[in-house]
């Protein structure tokens, strides 16, 4: 079984409404926040190495690093091979800052996209625009339905029911 599958089986087996699940995720989110603070404060440094060495560098368990890699993978410049990685797999945390911010908003991770470290990386205007784009990306806009007595869309001047709306 891959490290990623082990992480997912362990993490998502927790009952979120139960005390154990809440404690597990609260601890994970705090560790995740600490890692992001380091990454965002040191954007000139590219963190890379084996999964195990990065876990050691950030002082977290291997499984927590696997969960972190799973979460950040869509925001990386070059995604890591997370599906088949083991502890010796070489990975990189080189991220695209706009994509990362956009994905954090999309995940409703306000504890991450509200970090003060973003203030030096993105302007307030670009953060606002990325926030708006991310929020609107899931919005479904229904087109106005043509009524039977509305003018036909083909431009004939007839009512829709007497033109293109005939059965």
C-alpha angles and dihedrals in degrees: 000000000000122000090246093054091047090052093048093046091050099041099042095043088072115102102237092205091052125085094244093055094046092050092046094051094041090055092045094049091050091053091045090052091051091052092049091050089057094044094048094045092051105040091149090065120074110212110214140147138096120331089248094049092050090049088053092045091054091040096238136122119272092246091053090052089051089053090049092050089050090054099046098039096095090054098052124107088231114019117232122239091253097158094066103023125131129188092279096050112121111236137175131214095201101141138187103238096209092048091046093052091045091051093047090055090047090053091050088238097154090162086065107036090046094057112129090230088077089067092077095041105048132027117242089247094053091046090051092049093047090048091051093046092049094048093047094047091080095044116110113209115203116211117235110269115239110242121222092245097043120108111272115262092227090073097242093130091235125118113269092243091058096044129029093355094067114120 
